[in-house]
PDB file of C-alpha atoms in Angstrom:
ATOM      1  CA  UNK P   1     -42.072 -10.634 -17.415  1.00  0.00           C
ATOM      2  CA  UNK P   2     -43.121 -10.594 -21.089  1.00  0.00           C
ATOM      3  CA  UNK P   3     -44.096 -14.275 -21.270  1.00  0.00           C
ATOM      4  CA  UNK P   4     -45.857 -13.435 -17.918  1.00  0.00           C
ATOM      5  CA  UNK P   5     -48.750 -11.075 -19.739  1.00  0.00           C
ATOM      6  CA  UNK P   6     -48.391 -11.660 -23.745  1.00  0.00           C
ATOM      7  CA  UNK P   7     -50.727 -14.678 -24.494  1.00  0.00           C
ATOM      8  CA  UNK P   8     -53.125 -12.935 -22.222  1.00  0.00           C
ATOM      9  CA  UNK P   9     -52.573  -9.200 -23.864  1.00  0.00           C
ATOM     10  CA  UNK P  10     -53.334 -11.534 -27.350  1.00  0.00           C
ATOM     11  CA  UNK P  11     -56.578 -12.963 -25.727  1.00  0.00           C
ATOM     12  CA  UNK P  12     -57.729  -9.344 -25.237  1.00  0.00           C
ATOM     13  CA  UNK P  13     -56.770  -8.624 -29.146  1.00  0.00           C
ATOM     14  CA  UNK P  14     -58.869 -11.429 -29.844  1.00  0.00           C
ATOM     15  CA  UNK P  15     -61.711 -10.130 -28.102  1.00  0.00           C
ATOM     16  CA  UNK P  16     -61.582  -6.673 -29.603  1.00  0.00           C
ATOM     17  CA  UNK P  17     -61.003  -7.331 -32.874  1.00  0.00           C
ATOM     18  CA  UNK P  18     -62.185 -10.558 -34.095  1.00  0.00           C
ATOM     19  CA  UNK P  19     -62.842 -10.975 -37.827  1.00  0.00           C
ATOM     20  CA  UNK P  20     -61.317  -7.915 -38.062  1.00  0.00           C
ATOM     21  CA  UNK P  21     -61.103  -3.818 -37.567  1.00  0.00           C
ATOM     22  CA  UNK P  22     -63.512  -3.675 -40.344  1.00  0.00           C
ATOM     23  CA  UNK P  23     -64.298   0.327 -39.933  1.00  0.00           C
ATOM     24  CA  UNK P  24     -60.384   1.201 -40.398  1.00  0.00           C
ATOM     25  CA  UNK P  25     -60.252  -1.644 -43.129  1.00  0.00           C
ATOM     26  CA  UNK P  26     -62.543  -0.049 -45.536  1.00  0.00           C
ATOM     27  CA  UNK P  27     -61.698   4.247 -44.579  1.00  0.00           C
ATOM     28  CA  UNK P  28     -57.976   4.027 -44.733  1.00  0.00           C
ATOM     29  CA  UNK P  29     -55.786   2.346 -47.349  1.00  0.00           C
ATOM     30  CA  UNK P  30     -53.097  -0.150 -46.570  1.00  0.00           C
ATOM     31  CA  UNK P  31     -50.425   1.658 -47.007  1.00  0.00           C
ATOM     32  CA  UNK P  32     -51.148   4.891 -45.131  1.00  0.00           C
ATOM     33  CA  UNK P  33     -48.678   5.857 -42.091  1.00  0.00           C
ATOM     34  CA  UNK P  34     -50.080   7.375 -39.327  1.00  0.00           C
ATOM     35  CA  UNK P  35     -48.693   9.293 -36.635  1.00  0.00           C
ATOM     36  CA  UNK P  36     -50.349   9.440 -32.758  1.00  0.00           C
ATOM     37  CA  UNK P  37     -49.343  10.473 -29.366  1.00  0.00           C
ATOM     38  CA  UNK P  38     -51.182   9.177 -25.740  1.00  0.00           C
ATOM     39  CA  UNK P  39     -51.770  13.492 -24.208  1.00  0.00           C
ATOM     40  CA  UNK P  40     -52.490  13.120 -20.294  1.00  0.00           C
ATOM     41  CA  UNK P  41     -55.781  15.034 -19.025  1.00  0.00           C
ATOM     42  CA  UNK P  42     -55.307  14.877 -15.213  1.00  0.00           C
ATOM     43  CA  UNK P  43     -53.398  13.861 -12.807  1.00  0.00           C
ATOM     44  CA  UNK P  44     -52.500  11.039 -11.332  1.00  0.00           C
ATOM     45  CA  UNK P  45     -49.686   7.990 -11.605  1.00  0.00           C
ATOM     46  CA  UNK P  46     -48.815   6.274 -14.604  1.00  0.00           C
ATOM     47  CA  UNK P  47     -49.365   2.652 -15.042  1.00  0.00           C
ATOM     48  CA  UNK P  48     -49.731   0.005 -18.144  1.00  0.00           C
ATOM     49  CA  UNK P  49     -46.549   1.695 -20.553  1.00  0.00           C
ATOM     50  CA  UNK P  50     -44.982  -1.592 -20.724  1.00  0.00           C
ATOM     51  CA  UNK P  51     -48.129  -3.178 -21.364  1.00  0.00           C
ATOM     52  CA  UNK P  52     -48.877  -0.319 -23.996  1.00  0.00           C
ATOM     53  CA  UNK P  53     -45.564  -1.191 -25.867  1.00  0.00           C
ATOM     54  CA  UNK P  54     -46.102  -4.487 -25.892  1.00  0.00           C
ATOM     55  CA  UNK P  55     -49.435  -4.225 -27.207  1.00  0.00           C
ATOM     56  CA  UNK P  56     -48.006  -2.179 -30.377  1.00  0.00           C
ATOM     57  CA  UNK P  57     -45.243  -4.677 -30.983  1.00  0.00           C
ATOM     58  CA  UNK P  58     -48.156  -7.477 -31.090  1.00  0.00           C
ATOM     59  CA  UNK P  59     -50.134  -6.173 -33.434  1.00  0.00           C
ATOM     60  CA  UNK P  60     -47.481  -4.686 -36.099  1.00  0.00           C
ATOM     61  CA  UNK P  61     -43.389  -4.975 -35.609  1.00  0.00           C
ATOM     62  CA  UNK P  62     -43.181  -2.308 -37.471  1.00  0.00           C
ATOM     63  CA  UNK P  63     -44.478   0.610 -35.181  1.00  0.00           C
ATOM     64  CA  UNK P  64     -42.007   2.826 -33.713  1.00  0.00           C
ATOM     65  CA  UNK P  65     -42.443   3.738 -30.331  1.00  0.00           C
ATOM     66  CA  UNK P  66     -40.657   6.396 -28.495  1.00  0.00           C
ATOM     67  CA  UNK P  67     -41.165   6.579 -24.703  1.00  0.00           C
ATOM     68  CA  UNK P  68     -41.458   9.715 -23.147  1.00  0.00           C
ATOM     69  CA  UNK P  69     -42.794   8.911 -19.885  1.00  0.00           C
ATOM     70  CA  UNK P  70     -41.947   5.360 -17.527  1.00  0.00           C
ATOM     71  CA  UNK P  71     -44.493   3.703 -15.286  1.00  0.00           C
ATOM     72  CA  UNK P  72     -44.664   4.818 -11.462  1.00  0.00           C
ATOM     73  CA  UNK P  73     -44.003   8.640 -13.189  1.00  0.00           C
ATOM     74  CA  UNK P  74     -46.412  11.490 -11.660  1.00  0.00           C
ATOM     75  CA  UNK P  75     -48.429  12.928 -14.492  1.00  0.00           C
ATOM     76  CA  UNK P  76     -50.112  16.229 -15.214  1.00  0.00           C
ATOM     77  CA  UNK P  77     -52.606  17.565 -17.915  1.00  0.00           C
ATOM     78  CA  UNK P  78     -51.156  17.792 -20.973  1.00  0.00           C
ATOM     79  CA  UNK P  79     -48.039  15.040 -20.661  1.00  0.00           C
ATOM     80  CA  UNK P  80     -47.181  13.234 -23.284  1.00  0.00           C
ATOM     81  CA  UNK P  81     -46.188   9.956 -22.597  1.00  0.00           C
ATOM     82  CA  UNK P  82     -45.640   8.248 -25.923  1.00  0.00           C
ATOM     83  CA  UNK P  83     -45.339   8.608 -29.555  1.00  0.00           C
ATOM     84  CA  UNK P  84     -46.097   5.637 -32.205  1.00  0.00           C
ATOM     85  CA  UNK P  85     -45.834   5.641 -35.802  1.00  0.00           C
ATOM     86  CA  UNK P  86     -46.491   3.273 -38.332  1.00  0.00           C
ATOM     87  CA  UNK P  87     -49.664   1.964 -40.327  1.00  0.00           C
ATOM     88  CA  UNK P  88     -52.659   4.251 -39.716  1.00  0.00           C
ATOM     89  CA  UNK P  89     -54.625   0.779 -40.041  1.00  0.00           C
ATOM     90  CA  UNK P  90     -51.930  -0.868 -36.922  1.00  0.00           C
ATOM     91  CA  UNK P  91     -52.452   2.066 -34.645  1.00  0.00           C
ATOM     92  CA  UNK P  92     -56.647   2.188 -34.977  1.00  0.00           C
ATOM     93  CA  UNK P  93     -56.562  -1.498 -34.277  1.00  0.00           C
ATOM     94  CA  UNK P  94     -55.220  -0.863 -31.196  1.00  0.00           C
ATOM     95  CA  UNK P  95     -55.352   1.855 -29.637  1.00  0.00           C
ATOM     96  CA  UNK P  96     -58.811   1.192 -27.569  1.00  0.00           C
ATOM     97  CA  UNK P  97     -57.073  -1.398 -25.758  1.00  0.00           C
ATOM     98  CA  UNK P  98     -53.666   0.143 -25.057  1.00  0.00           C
ATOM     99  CA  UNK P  99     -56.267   3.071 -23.600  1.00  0.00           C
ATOM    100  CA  UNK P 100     -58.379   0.652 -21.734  1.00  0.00           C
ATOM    101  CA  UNK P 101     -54.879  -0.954 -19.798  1.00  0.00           C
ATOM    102  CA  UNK P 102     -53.365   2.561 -19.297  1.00  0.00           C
ATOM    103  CA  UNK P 103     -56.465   4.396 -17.995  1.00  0.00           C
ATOM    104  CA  UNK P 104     -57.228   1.379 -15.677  1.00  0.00           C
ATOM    105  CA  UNK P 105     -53.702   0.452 -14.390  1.00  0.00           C
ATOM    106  CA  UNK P 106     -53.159   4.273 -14.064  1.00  0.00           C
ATOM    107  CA  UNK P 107     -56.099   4.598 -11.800  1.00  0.00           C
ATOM    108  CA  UNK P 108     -55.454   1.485  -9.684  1.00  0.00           C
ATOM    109  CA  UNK P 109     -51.451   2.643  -9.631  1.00  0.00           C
ATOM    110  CA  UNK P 110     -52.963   6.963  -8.706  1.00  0.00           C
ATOM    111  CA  UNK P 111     -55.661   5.269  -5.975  1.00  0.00           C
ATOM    112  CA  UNK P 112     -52.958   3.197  -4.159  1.00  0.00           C
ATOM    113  CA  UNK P 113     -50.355   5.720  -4.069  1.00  0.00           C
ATOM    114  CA  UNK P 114     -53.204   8.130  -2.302  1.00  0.00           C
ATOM    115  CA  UNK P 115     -53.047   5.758   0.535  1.00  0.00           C
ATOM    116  CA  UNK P 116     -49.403   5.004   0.139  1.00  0.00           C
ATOM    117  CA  UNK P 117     -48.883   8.951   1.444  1.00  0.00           C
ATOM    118  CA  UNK P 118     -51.221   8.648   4.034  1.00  0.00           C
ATOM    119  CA  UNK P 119     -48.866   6.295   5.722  1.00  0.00           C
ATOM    120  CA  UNK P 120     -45.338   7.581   4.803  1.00  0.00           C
ATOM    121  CA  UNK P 121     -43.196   6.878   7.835  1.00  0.00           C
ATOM    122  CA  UNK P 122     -45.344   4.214   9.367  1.00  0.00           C
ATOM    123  CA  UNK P 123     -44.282   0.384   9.318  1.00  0.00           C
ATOM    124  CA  UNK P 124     -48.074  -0.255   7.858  1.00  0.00           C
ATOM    125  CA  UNK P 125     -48.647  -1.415   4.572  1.00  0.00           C
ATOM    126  CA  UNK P 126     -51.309  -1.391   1.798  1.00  0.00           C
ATOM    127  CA  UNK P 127     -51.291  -4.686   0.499  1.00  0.00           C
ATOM    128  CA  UNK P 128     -54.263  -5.625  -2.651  1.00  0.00           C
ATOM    129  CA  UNK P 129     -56.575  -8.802  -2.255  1.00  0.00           C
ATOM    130  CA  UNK P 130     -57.911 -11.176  -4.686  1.00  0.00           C
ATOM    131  CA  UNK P 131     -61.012  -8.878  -5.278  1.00  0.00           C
ATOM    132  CA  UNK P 132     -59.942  -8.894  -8.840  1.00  0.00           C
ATOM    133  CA  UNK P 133     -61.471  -8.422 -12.045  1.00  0.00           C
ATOM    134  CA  UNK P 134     -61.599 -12.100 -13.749  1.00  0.00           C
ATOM    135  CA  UNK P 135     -58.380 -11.931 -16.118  1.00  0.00           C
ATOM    136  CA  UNK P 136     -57.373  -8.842 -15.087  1.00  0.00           C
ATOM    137  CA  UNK P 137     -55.733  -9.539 -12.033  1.00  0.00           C
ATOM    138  CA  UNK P 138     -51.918  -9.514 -13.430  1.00  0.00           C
ATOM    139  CA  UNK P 139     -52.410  -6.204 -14.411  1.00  0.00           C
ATOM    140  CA  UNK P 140     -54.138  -5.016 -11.714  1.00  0.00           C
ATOM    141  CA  UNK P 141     -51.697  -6.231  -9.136  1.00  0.00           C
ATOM    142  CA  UNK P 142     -48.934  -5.057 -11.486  1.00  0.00           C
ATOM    143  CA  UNK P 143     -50.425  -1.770 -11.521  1.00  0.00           C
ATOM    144  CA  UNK P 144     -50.934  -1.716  -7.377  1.00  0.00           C
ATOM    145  CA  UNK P 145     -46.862  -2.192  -7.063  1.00  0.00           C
ATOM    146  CA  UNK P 146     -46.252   0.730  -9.313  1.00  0.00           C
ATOM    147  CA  UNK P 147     -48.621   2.780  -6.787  1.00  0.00           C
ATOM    148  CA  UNK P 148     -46.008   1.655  -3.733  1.00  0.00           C
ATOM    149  CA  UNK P 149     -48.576  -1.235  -2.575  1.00  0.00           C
ATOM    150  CA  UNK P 150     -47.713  -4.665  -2.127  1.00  0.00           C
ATOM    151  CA  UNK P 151     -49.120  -7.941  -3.336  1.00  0.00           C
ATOM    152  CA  UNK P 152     -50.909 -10.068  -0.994  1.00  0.00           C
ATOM    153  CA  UNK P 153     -51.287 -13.219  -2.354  1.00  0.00           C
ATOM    154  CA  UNK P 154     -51.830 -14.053  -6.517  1.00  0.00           C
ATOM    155  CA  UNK P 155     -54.411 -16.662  -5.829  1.00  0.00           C
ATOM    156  CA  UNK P 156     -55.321 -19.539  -3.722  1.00  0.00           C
ATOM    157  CA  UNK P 157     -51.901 -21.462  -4.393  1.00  0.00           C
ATOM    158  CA  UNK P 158     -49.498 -19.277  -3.261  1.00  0.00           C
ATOM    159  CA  UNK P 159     -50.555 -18.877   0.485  1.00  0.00           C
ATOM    160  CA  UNK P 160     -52.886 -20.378   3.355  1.00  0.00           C
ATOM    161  CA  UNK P 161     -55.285 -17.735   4.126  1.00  0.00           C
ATOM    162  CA  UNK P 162     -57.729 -19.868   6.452  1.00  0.00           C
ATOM    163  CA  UNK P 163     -61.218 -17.279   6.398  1.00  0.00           C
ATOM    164  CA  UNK P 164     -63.862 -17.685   8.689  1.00  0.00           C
ATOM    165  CA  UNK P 165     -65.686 -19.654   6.181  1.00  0.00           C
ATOM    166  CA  UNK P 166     -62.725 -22.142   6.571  1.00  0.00           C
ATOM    167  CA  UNK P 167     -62.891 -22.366   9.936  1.00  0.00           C
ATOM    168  CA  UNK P 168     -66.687 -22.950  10.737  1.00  0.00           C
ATOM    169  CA  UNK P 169     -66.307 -26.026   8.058  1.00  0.00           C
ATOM    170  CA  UNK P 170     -63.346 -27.371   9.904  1.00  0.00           C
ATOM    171  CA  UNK P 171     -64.793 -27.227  13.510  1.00  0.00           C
ATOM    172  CA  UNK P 172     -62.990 -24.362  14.444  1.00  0.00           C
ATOM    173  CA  UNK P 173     -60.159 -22.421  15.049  1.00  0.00           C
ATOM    174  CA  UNK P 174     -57.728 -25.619  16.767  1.00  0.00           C
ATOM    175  CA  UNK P 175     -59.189 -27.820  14.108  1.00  0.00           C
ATOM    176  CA  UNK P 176     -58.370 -25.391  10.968  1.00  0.00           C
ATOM    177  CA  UNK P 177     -54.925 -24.633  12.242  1.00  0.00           C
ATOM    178  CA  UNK P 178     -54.047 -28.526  13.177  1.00  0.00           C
ATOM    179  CA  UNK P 179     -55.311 -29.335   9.820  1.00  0.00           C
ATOM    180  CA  UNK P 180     -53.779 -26.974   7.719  1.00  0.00           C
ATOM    181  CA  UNK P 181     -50.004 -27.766   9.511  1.00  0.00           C
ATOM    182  CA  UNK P 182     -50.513 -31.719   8.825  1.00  0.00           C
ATOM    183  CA  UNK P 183     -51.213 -30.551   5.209  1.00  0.00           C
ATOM    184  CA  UNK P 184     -48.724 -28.112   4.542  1.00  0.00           C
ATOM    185  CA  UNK P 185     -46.594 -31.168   6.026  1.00  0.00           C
ATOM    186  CA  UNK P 186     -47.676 -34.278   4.125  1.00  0.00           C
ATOM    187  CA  UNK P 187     -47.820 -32.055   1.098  1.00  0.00           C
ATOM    188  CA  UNK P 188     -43.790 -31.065   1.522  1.00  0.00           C
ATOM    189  CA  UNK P 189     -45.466 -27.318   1.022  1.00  0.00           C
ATOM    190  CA  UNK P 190     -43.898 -23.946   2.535  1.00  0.00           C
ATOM    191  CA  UNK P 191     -46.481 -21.736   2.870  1.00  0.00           C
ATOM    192  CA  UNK P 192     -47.317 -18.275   4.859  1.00  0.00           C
ATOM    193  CA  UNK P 193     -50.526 -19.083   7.025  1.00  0.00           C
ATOM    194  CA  UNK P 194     -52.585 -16.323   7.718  1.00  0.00           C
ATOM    195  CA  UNK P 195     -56.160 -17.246   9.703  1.00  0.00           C
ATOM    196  CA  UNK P 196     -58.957 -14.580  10.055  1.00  0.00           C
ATOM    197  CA  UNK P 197     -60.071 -13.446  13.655  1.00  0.00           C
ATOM    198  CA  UNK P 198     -63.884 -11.834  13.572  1.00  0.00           C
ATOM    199  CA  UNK P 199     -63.533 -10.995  17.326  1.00  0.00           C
ATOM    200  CA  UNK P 200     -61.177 -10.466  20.533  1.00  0.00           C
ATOM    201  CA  UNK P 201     -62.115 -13.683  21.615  1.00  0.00           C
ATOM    202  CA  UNK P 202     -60.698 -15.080  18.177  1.00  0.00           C
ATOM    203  CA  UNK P 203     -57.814 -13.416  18.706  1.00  0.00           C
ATOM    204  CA  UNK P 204     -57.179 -14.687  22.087  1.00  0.00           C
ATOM    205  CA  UNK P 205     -57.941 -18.311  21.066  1.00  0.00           C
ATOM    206  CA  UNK P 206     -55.415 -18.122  17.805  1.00  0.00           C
ATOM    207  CA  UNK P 207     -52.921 -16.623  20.266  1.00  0.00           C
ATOM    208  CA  UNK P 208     -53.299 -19.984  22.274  1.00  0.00           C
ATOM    209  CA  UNK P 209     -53.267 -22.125  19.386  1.00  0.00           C
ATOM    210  CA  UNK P 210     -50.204 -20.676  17.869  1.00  0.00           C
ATOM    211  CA  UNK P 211     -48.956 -22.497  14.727  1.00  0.00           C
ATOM    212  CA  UNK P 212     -49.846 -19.164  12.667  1.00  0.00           C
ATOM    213  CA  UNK P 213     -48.025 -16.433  10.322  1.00  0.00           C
ATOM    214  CA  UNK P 214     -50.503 -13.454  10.555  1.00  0.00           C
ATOM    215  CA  UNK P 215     -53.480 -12.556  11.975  1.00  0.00           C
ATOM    216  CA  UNK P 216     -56.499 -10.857  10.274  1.00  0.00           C
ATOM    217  CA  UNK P 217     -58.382  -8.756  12.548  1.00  0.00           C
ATOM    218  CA  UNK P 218     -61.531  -8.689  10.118  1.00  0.00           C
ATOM    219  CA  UNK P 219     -64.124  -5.781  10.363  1.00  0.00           C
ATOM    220  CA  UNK P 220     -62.341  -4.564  13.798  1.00  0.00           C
ATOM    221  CA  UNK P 221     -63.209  -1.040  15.057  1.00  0.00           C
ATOM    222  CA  UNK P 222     -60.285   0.930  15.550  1.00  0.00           C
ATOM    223  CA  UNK P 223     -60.786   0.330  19.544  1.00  0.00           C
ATOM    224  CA  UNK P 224     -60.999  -3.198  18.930  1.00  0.00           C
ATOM    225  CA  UNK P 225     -57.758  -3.392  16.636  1.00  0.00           C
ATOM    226  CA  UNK P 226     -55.894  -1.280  19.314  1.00  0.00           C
ATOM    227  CA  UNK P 227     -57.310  -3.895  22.029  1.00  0.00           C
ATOM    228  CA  UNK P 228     -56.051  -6.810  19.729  1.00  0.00           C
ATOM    229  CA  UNK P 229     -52.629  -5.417  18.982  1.00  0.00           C
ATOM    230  CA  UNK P 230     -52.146  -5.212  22.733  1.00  0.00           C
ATOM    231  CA  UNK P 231     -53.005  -8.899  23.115  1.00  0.00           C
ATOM    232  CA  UNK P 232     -50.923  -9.636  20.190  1.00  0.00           C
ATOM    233  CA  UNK P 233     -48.024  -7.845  21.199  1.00  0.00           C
ATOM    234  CA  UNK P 234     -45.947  -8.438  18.003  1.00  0.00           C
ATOM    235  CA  UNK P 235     -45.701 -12.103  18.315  1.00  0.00           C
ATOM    236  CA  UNK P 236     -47.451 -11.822  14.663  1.00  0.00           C
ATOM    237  CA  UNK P 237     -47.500  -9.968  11.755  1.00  0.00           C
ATOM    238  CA  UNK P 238     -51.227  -8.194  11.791  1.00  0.00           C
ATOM    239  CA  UNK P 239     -53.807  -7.233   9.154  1.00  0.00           C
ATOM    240  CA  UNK P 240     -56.612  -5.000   9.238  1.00  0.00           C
TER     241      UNK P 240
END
């Protein structure tokens, strides 16, 4: 998974530091070793420790991290989940950006696993979306499967997700689905096809079509998504 993340955790260096850490530079001397720890102050789930580690071992080999704490832990005030040590001028570089990954993975990780509870011994389940922030989204989906969510889809290659935008440009429900089978086809592609359904109506006219994976019930009430389960009847896999 390294190769996955590094070039982009070495973009995000980049960005940060430039020309240089030019405050540490001039206050502390080359050769000064420096000790620091990450301290928790609240609760919540931990997310980004790999990415922290890495992050270290980027910008100086010669840190020495010991792990105290592993992603997916639950974490209280006062926890200490790391300890580096090394060049005062290695751990300044980079220790805004191993804060920025941890405090937002950890909060993506502690906000899915809130909803994760909520449905403990249900068949449901929290999946993400590609609501992402631009460049961010490895981390962020990384950080939703440490909170016990699931990916939904990485981008637009990995699945057919046919919106209603999709279907008002193709004619229509029959047309979209009829189309996107011929593609998926032609193309010698084996993708999950999931089309969105803005009313019961929708629903009922996907059910006739068939040729689908899932069904979206977008923006249903809760009455309406009990109505369209009923018509659906587990012939396929719903989302809401």
């Amino acid at each position: 998974m390294i190769n996955d993340y590094r070039e982009l955790l070495i973009k995000a260096l980049a960005e940060d530091v430039g020309s240089g850490d030019h405050t540490s530079l001039a206050c502390v001397d080359n050769n000064v070793l420096g000790r620091a720890k990450l301290l928790i102050k609240e609760k919540g789930i931990l997310a980004g420790v790999e990415v922290a580690k890495e992050i270290f071992n980027i910008v100086d080999k010669d840190i020495k991290y010991e792990q105290l704490l592993s992603d997916g832990d639950d974490i209280d005030k006062n926890n200490i989940v790391f300890i580096v040590e090394g060049r005062a001028q290695s751990i300044l570089k980079c220790e805004r950006l191993v804060l920025n990954f941890l405090q937002r993975m950890s909060g993506i990780a502690t906000e899915t696993r809130s909803y994760v509870k909520l449905l403990d011994g249900l068949k449901t389940k929290i999946l993400d979306t590609r609501k992402t922030t631009p460049n961010m989204r490895f981390f962020e989906k990384w950080a939703v499967r440490i909170g016990g969510g699931q990916n939904h889809r990485m981008g637009l290659y990995d699945m057919i997700l046919i919106k209603d935008n999709h279907i008002d440009y193709a004619g229509g429900i029959e047309n979209a689905i009829i189309r996107t089978r011929k593609y998926l086809k032609d193309n010698n592609l084996d993708l999950k096809v999931e089309i969105e359904a803005r009313n019961i109506e929708e629903v009922k006219e996907i059910i006739s079509v068939g040729g689908v994976d899932i069904i979206m019930l977008d923006n249903f009430s809760v009455p309406k998504i009990k109505e369209a389960l009923s018509l659906i009847n587990g012939m396929y896999k719903t989302e809401a």
